Short mmCIF file of C-alpha atoms in Angstrom, two decimals:
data_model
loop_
_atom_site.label_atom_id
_atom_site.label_comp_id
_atom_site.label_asym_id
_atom_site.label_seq_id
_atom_site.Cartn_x
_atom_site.Cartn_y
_atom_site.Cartn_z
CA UNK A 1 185.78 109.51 97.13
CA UNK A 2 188.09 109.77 94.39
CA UNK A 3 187.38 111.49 90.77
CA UNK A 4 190.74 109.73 89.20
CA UNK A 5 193.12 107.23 89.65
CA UNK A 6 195.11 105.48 87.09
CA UNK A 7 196.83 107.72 85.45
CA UNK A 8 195.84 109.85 82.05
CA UNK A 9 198.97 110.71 80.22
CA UNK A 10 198.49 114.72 78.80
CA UNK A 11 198.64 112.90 75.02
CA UNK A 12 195.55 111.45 75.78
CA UNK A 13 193.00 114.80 75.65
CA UNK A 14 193.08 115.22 72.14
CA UNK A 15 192.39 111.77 70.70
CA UNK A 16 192.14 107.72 71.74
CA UNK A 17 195.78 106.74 71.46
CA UNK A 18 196.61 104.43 74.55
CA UNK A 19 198.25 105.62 77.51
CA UNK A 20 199.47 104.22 80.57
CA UNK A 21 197.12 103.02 82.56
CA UNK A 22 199.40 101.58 85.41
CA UNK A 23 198.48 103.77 88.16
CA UNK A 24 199.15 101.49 91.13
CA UNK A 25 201.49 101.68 93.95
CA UNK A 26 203.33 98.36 94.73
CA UNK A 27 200.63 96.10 94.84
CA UNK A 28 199.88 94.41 97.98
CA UNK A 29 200.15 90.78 98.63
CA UNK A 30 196.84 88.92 99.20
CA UNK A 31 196.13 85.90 101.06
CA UNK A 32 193.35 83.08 100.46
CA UNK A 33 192.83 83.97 104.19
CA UNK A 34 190.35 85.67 106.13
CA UNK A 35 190.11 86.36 109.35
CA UNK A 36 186.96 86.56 112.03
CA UNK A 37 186.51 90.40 113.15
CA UNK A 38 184.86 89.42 116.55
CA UNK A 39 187.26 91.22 119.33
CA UNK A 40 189.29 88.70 121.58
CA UNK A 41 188.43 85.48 118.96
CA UNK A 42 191.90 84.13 117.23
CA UNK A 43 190.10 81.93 115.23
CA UNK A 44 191.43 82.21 111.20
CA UNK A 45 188.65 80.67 108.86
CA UNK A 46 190.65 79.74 105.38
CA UNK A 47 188.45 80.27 102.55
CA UNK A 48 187.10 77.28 101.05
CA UNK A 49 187.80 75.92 98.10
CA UNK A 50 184.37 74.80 97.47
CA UNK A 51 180.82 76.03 97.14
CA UNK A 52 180.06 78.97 99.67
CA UNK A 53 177.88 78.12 102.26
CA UNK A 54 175.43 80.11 104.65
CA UNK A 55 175.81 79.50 108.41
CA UNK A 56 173.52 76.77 108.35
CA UNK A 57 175.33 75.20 106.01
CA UNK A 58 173.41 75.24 102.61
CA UNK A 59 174.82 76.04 99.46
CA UNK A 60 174.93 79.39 98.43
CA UNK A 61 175.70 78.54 95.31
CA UNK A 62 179.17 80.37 93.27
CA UNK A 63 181.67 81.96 95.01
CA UNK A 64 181.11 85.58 94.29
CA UNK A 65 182.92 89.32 94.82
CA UNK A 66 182.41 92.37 93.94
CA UNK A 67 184.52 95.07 92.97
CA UNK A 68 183.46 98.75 93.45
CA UNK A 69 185.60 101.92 92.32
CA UNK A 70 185.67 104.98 93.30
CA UNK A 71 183.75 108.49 91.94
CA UNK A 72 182.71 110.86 94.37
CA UNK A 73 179.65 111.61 95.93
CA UNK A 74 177.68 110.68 92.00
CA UNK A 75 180.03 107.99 91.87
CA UNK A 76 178.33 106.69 95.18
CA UNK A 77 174.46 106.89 94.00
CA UNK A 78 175.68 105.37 90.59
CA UNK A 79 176.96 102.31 92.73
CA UNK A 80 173.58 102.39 94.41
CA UNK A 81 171.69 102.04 91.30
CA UNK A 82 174.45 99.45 89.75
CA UNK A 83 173.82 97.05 92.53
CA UNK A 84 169.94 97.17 92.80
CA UNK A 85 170.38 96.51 89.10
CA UNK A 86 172.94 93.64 89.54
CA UNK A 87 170.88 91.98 92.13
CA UNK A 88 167.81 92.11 89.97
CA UNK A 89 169.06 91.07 86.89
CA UNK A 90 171.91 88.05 88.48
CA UNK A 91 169.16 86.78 90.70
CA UNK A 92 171.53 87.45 94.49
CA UNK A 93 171.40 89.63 97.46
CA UNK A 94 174.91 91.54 97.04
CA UNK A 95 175.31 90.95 100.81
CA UNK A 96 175.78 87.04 100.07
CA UNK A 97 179.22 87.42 98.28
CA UNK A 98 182.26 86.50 99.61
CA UNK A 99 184.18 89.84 99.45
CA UNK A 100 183.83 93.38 98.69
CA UNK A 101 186.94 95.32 97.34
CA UNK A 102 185.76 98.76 97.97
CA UNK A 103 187.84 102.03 97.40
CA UNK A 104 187.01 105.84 97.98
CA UNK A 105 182.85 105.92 97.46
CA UNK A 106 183.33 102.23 96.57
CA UNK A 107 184.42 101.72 100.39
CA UNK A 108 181.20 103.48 102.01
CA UNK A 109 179.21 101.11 99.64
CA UNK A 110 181.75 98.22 100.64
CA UNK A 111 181.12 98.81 104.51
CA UNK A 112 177.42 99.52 104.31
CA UNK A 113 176.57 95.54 103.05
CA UNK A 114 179.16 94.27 105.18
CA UNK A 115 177.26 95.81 107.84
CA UNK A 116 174.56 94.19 106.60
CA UNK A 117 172.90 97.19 105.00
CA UNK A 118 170.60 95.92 102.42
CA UNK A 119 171.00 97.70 98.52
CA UNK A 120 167.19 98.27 98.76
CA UNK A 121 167.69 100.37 102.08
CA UNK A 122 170.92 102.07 100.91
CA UNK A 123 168.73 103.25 97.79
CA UNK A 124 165.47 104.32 99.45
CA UNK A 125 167.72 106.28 102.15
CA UNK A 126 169.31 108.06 98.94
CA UNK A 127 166.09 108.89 97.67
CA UNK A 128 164.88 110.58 100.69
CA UNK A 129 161.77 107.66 101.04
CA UNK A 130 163.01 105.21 103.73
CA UNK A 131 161.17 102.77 104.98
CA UNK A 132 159.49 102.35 108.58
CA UNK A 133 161.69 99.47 108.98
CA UNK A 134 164.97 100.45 107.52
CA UNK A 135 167.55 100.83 109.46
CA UNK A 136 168.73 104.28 111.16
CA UNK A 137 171.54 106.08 108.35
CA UNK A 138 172.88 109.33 110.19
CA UNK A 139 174.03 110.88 106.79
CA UNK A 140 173.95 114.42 104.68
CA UNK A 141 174.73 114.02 101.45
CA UNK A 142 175.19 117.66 100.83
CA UNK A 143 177.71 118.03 103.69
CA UNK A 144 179.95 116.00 101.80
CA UNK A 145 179.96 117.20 98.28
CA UNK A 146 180.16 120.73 96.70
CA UNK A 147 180.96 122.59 93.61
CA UNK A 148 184.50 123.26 94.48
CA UNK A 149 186.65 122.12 97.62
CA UNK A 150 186.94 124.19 100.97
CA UNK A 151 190.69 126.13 100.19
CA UNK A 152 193.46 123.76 101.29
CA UNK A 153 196.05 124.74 103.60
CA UNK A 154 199.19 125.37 102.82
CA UNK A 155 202.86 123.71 102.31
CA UNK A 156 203.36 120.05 100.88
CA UNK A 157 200.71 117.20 101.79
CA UNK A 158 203.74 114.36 101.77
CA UNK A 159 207.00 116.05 101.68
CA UNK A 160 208.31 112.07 102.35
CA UNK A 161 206.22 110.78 99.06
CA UNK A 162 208.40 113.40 97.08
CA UNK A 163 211.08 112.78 98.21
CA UNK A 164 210.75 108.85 97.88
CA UNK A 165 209.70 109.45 94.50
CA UNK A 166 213.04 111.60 93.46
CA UNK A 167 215.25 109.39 95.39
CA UNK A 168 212.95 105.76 93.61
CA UNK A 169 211.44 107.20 90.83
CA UNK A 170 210.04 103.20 89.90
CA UNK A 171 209.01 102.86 93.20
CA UNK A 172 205.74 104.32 92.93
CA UNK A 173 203.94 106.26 89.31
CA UNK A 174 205.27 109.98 88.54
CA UNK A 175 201.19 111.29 89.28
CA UNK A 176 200.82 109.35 92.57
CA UNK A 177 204.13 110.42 93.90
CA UNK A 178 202.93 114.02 92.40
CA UNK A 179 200.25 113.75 95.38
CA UNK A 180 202.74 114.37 97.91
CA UNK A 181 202.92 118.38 96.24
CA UNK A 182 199.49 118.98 96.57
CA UNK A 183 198.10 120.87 100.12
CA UNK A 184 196.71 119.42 102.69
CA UNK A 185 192.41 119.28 102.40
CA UNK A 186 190.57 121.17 104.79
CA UNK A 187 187.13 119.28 103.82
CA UNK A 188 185.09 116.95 106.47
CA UNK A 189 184.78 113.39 106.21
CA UNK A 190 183.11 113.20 110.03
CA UNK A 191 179.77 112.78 108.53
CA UNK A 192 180.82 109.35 106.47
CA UNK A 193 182.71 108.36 109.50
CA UNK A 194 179.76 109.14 111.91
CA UNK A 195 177.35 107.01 109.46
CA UNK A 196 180.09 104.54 109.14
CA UNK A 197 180.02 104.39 113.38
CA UNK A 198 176.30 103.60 113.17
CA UNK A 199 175.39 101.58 110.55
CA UNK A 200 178.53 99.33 112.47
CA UNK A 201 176.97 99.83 115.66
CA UNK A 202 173.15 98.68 114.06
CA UNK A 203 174.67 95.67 112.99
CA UNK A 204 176.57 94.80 116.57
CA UNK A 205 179.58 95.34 114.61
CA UNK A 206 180.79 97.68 117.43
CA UNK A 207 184.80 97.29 117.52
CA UNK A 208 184.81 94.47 115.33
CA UNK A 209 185.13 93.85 111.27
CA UNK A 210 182.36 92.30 109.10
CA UNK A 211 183.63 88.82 107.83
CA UNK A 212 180.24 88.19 105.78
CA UNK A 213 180.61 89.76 103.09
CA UNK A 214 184.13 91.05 104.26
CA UNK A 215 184.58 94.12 102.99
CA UNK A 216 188.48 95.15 101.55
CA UNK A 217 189.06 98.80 102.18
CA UNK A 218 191.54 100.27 99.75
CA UNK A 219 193.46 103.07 100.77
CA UNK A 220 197.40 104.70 100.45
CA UNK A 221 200.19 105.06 102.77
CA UNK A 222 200.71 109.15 101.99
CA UNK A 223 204.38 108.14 103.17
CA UNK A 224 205.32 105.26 100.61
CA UNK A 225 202.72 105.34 98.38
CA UNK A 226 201.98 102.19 98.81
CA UNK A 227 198.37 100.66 98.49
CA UNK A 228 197.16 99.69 101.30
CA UNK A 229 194.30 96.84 102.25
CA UNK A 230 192.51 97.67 105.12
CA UNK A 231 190.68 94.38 106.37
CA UNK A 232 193.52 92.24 104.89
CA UNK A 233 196.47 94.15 105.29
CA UNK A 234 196.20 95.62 108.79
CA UNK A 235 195.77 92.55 111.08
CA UNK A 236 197.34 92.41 114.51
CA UNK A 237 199.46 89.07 116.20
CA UNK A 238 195.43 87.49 117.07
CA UNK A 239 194.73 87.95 113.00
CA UNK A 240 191.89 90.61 113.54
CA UNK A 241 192.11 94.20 111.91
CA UNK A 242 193.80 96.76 114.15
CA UNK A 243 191.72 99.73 112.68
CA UNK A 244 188.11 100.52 112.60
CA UNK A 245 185.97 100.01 109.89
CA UNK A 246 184.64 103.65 109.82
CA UNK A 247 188.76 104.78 109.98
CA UNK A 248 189.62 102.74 107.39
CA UNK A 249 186.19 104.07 104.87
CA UNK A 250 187.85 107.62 105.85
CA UNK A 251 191.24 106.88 105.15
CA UNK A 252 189.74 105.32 101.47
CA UNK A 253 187.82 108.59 101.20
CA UNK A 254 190.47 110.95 101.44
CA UNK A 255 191.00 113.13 98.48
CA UNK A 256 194.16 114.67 98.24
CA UNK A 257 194.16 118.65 98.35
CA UNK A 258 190.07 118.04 99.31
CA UNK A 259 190.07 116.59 103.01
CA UNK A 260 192.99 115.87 104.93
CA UNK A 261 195.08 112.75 105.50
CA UNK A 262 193.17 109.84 107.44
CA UNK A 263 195.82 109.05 110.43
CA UNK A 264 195.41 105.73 111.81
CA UNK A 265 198.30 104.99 114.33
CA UNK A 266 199.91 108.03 113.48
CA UNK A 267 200.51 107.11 110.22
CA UNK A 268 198.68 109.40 107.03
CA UNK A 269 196.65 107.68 104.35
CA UNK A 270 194.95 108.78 101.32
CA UNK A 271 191.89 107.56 99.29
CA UNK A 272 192.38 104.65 97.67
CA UNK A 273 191.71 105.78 93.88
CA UNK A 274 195.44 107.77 93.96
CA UNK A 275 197.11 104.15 93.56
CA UNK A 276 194.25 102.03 91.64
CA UNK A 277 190.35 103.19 90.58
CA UNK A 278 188.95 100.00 91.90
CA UNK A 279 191.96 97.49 92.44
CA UNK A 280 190.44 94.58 91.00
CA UNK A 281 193.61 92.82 90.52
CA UNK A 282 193.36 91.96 94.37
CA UNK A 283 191.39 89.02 94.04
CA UNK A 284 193.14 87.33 90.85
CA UNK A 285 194.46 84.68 93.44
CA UNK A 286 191.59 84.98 95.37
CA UNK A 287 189.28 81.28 94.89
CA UNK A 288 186.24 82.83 94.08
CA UNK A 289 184.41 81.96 90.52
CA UNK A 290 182.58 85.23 89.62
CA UNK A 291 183.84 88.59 89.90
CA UNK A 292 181.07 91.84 89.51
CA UNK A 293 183.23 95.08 88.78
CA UNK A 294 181.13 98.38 89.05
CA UNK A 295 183.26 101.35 88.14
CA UNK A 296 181.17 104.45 88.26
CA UNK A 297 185.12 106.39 86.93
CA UNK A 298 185.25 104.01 83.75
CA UNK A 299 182.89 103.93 80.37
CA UNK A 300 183.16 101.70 78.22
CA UNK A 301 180.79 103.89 76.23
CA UNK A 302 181.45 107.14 76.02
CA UNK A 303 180.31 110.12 74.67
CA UNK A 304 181.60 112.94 72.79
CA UNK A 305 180.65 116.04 74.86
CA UNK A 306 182.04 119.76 73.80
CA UNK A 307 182.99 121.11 77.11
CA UNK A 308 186.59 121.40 77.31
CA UNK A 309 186.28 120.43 80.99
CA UNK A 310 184.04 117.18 79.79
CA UNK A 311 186.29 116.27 77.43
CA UNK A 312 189.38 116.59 80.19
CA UNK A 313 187.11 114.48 82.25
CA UNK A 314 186.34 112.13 79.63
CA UNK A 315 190.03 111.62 78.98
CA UNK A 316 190.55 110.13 82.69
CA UNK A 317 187.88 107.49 82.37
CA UNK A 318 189.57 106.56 79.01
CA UNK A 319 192.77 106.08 80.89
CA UNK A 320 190.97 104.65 84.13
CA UNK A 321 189.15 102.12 81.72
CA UNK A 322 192.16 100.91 80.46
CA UNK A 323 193.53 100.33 83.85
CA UNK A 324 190.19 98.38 85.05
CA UNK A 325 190.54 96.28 81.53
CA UNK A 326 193.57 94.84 82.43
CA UNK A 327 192.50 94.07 85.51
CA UNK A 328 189.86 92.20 83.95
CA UNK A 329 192.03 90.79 82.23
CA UNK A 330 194.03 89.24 84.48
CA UNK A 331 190.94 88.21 86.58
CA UNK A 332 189.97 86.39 83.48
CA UNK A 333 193.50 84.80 82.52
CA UNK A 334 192.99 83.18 86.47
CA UNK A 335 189.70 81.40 85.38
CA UNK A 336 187.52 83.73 86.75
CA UNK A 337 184.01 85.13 85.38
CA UNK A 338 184.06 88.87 85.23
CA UNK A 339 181.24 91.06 84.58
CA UNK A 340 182.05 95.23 84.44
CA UNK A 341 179.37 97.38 84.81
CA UNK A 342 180.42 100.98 84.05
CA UNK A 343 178.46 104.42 83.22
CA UNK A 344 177.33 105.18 79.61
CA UNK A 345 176.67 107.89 77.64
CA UNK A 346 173.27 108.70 79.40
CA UNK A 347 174.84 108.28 82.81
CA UNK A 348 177.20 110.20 81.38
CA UNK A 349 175.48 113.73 80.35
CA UNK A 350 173.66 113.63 84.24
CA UNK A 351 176.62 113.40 85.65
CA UNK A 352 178.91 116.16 84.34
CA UNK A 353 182.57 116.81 85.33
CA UNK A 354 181.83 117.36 88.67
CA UNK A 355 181.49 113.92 91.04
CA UNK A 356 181.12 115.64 94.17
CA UNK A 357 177.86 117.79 93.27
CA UNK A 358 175.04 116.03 95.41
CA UNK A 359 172.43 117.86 93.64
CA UNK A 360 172.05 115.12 90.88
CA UNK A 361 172.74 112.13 92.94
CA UNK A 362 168.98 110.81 93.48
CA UNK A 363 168.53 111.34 89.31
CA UNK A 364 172.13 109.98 88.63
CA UNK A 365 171.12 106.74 90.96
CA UNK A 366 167.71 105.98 89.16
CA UNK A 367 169.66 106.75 85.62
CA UNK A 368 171.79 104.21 86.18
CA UNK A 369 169.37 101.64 87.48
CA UNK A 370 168.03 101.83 83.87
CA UNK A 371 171.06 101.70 81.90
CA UNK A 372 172.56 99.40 84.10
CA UNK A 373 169.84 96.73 83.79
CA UNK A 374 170.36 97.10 80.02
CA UNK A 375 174.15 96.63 80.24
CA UNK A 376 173.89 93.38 82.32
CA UNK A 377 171.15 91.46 80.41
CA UNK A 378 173.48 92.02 77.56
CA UNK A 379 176.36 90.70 79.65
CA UNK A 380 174.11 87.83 81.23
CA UNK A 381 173.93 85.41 78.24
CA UNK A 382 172.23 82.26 79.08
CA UNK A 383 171.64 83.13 83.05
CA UNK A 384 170.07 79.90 84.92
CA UNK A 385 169.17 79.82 88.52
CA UNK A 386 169.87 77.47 91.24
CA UNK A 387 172.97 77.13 93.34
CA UNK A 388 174.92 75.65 90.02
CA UNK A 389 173.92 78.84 87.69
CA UNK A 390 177.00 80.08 85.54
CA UNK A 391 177.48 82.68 83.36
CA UNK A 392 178.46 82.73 79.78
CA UNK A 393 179.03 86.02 79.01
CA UNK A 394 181.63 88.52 78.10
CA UNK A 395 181.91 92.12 78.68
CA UNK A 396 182.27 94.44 75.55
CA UNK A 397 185.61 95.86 75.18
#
């Protein structure tokens, strides 16, 4: 659950000038293909280039995905509130879209409604008042966030990643080839992948990969740097995912220098956020219409706080909401309609410099069901309902 991810340039702290915001590995191809998770079926469903349907076969109206960044343990309850907002104020059931694009805290999120985990029972588990008939969710939130991280170990994390980075310096960005010098984490991600394993298991999911909504599971090879799309990326000879969807949230999760290396295969990955915060460019060639981009690391709004380590912090979602921009951007150029939802200044002051705390994550979750209902009916110009509803809106820059 990442606290960064493209890159802040030192310049930055002091004022606004623009930095590079480029923080991606080599991006990784994506296909208009899914496949279906179910182990032993080779059947490859293309996706349509019309109107989504439910099984039955009505129309679902738009084609829809969502994008969710990363942020840590607050960054997680802020998605919560986010998508009870979204789903309020747009008029859908988030577990209707087409695909998720999840990274770090993004990815838990991402697996949870692919596992068809409703936002209503993701929310009322966070705020310790569950329903009767919620599902089972086998999670801690305090055993996975704390002030400061356990001591790392010691030596290099990627000695390899250096050493590709010296040897191809514009094969991957200075700061995420930087990752290989930091020390291996000695913090526990068993807890998300235990809830991870259950939620899955709730849902018959057992083995296999959700295919509705599909959820994309960012993460990075800690050898090449390379981003890497679990869900998309990952497929055997038969077209199904060769990793399991509670590996893959862990690899997406892993913080350099805060837990260790997810190894899948043998082969170390890294959360997500060290090559993109959210990775929205993944579905510019992607045929969906409407594109929802929650980004609990950018603000477009910020504030001015006087805490040299808020204002450090402030700096990266400057540089981190210039990344996402572009992305939108380019989502945009491709015909799509893209809304970004992102924390503001009252979000903001709850929740401090320090995403992993827990101990604000029930108040940072309602905070940003308020603000973030007043960010999207600002956004949602003109909304009409039925299965032909379109947007007209624009998110302020």
């Amino acid at each position: 659950m990442t606290a960064g991810g493209e890159s802040a340039d030192a310049s930055d702290l002091p004022g606004e000038e623009a930095v590079d915001c480029d923080f991606g590995g080599e991006p990784a191809e994506v296909s208009p293909t899914l496949v279906n998770a179910t182990a032993g079926e080779q059947v490859v469903s293309a996706l349509s280039p019309g109107p989504m349907t439910h099984v039955d076969g009505a129309l679902s109206g738009p084609r829809r995905a969502l994008v969710l960044g990363g942020g840590g343990v607050l960054g997680f309850a802020w998605i919560v509130g986010a998508l009870s907002a979204l789903q309020v104020e747009a008029g859908f059931d988030a577990r209707d879209v087409q695909l998720v694009v999840g990274t770090s805290a993004g990815a838990v999120a991402a697996a949870a409604l692919g596992c068809a985990v409703s936002v209503d029972q993701m929310r009322r588990h966070h705020q310790g008042i569950p329903a009767p008939d919620d599902p089972p969710i086998a999670f801690q939130y305090d055993a996975t966030g704390r002030g400061l991280p356990p001591r790392p170990g010691f030596g290099l994390g990627s000695p390899r990643l250096l050493l590709g980075g010296v040897r191809h310096p514009r094969r991957s960005p200075t700061l995420l080839t930087l990752t290989g010098a930091l020390p291996t984490g000695r913090g526990s991600l068993q807890p998300v992948a235990e809830m991870v394993t259950g939620i899955a298991e709730g849902a018959g999911l057992t083995g296999r990969w959700p295919i509705r909504p599909r959820p994309w599971i960012v993460a990075v090879d800690y050898w090449s740097g390379r981003r890497v799309v679990f869900g998309h990326d990952q497929t055997g000879s038969n077209g199904v995912p060769n990793v399991s969807l509670p590996d893959a949230v862990v690899a997406s999760c892993s913080i350099p220098a805060w837990y260790p290396p997810m190894r899948i295969a043998g082969h170390p990955y890294i959360d997500g956020g060290a090559a993109s915060n959210a990775s929205a460019d993944l579905l510019v060639d992607e045929p969906v219409d409407e594109v929802y981009v929650l980004a609990p690391m950018a603000s477009i709004q910020l504030d001015r706080p006087r805490s040299p380590v808020a204002r450090i912090e402030r700096s990266i979602r400057r540089a981190i909401t210039r990344g996402i921009l572009a992305d939108v951007a380019q989502l945009r150029a491709s015909g799509k309609h893209v809304l970004l939802v992102s924390p503001g200044p009252e979000d903001l002051e709850l929740i401090g410099a320090n995403l992993m705390n827990p101990r604000r994550r029930t108040a940072v979750l309602e905070k940003a069901m308020e603000t973030a209902t007043v960010e999207l009916r600002a956004q949602l110009v003109g909304l009409s309902t039925g299965p032909s509803a379109r947007r007209s809106w624009q998110p302020p820059v």
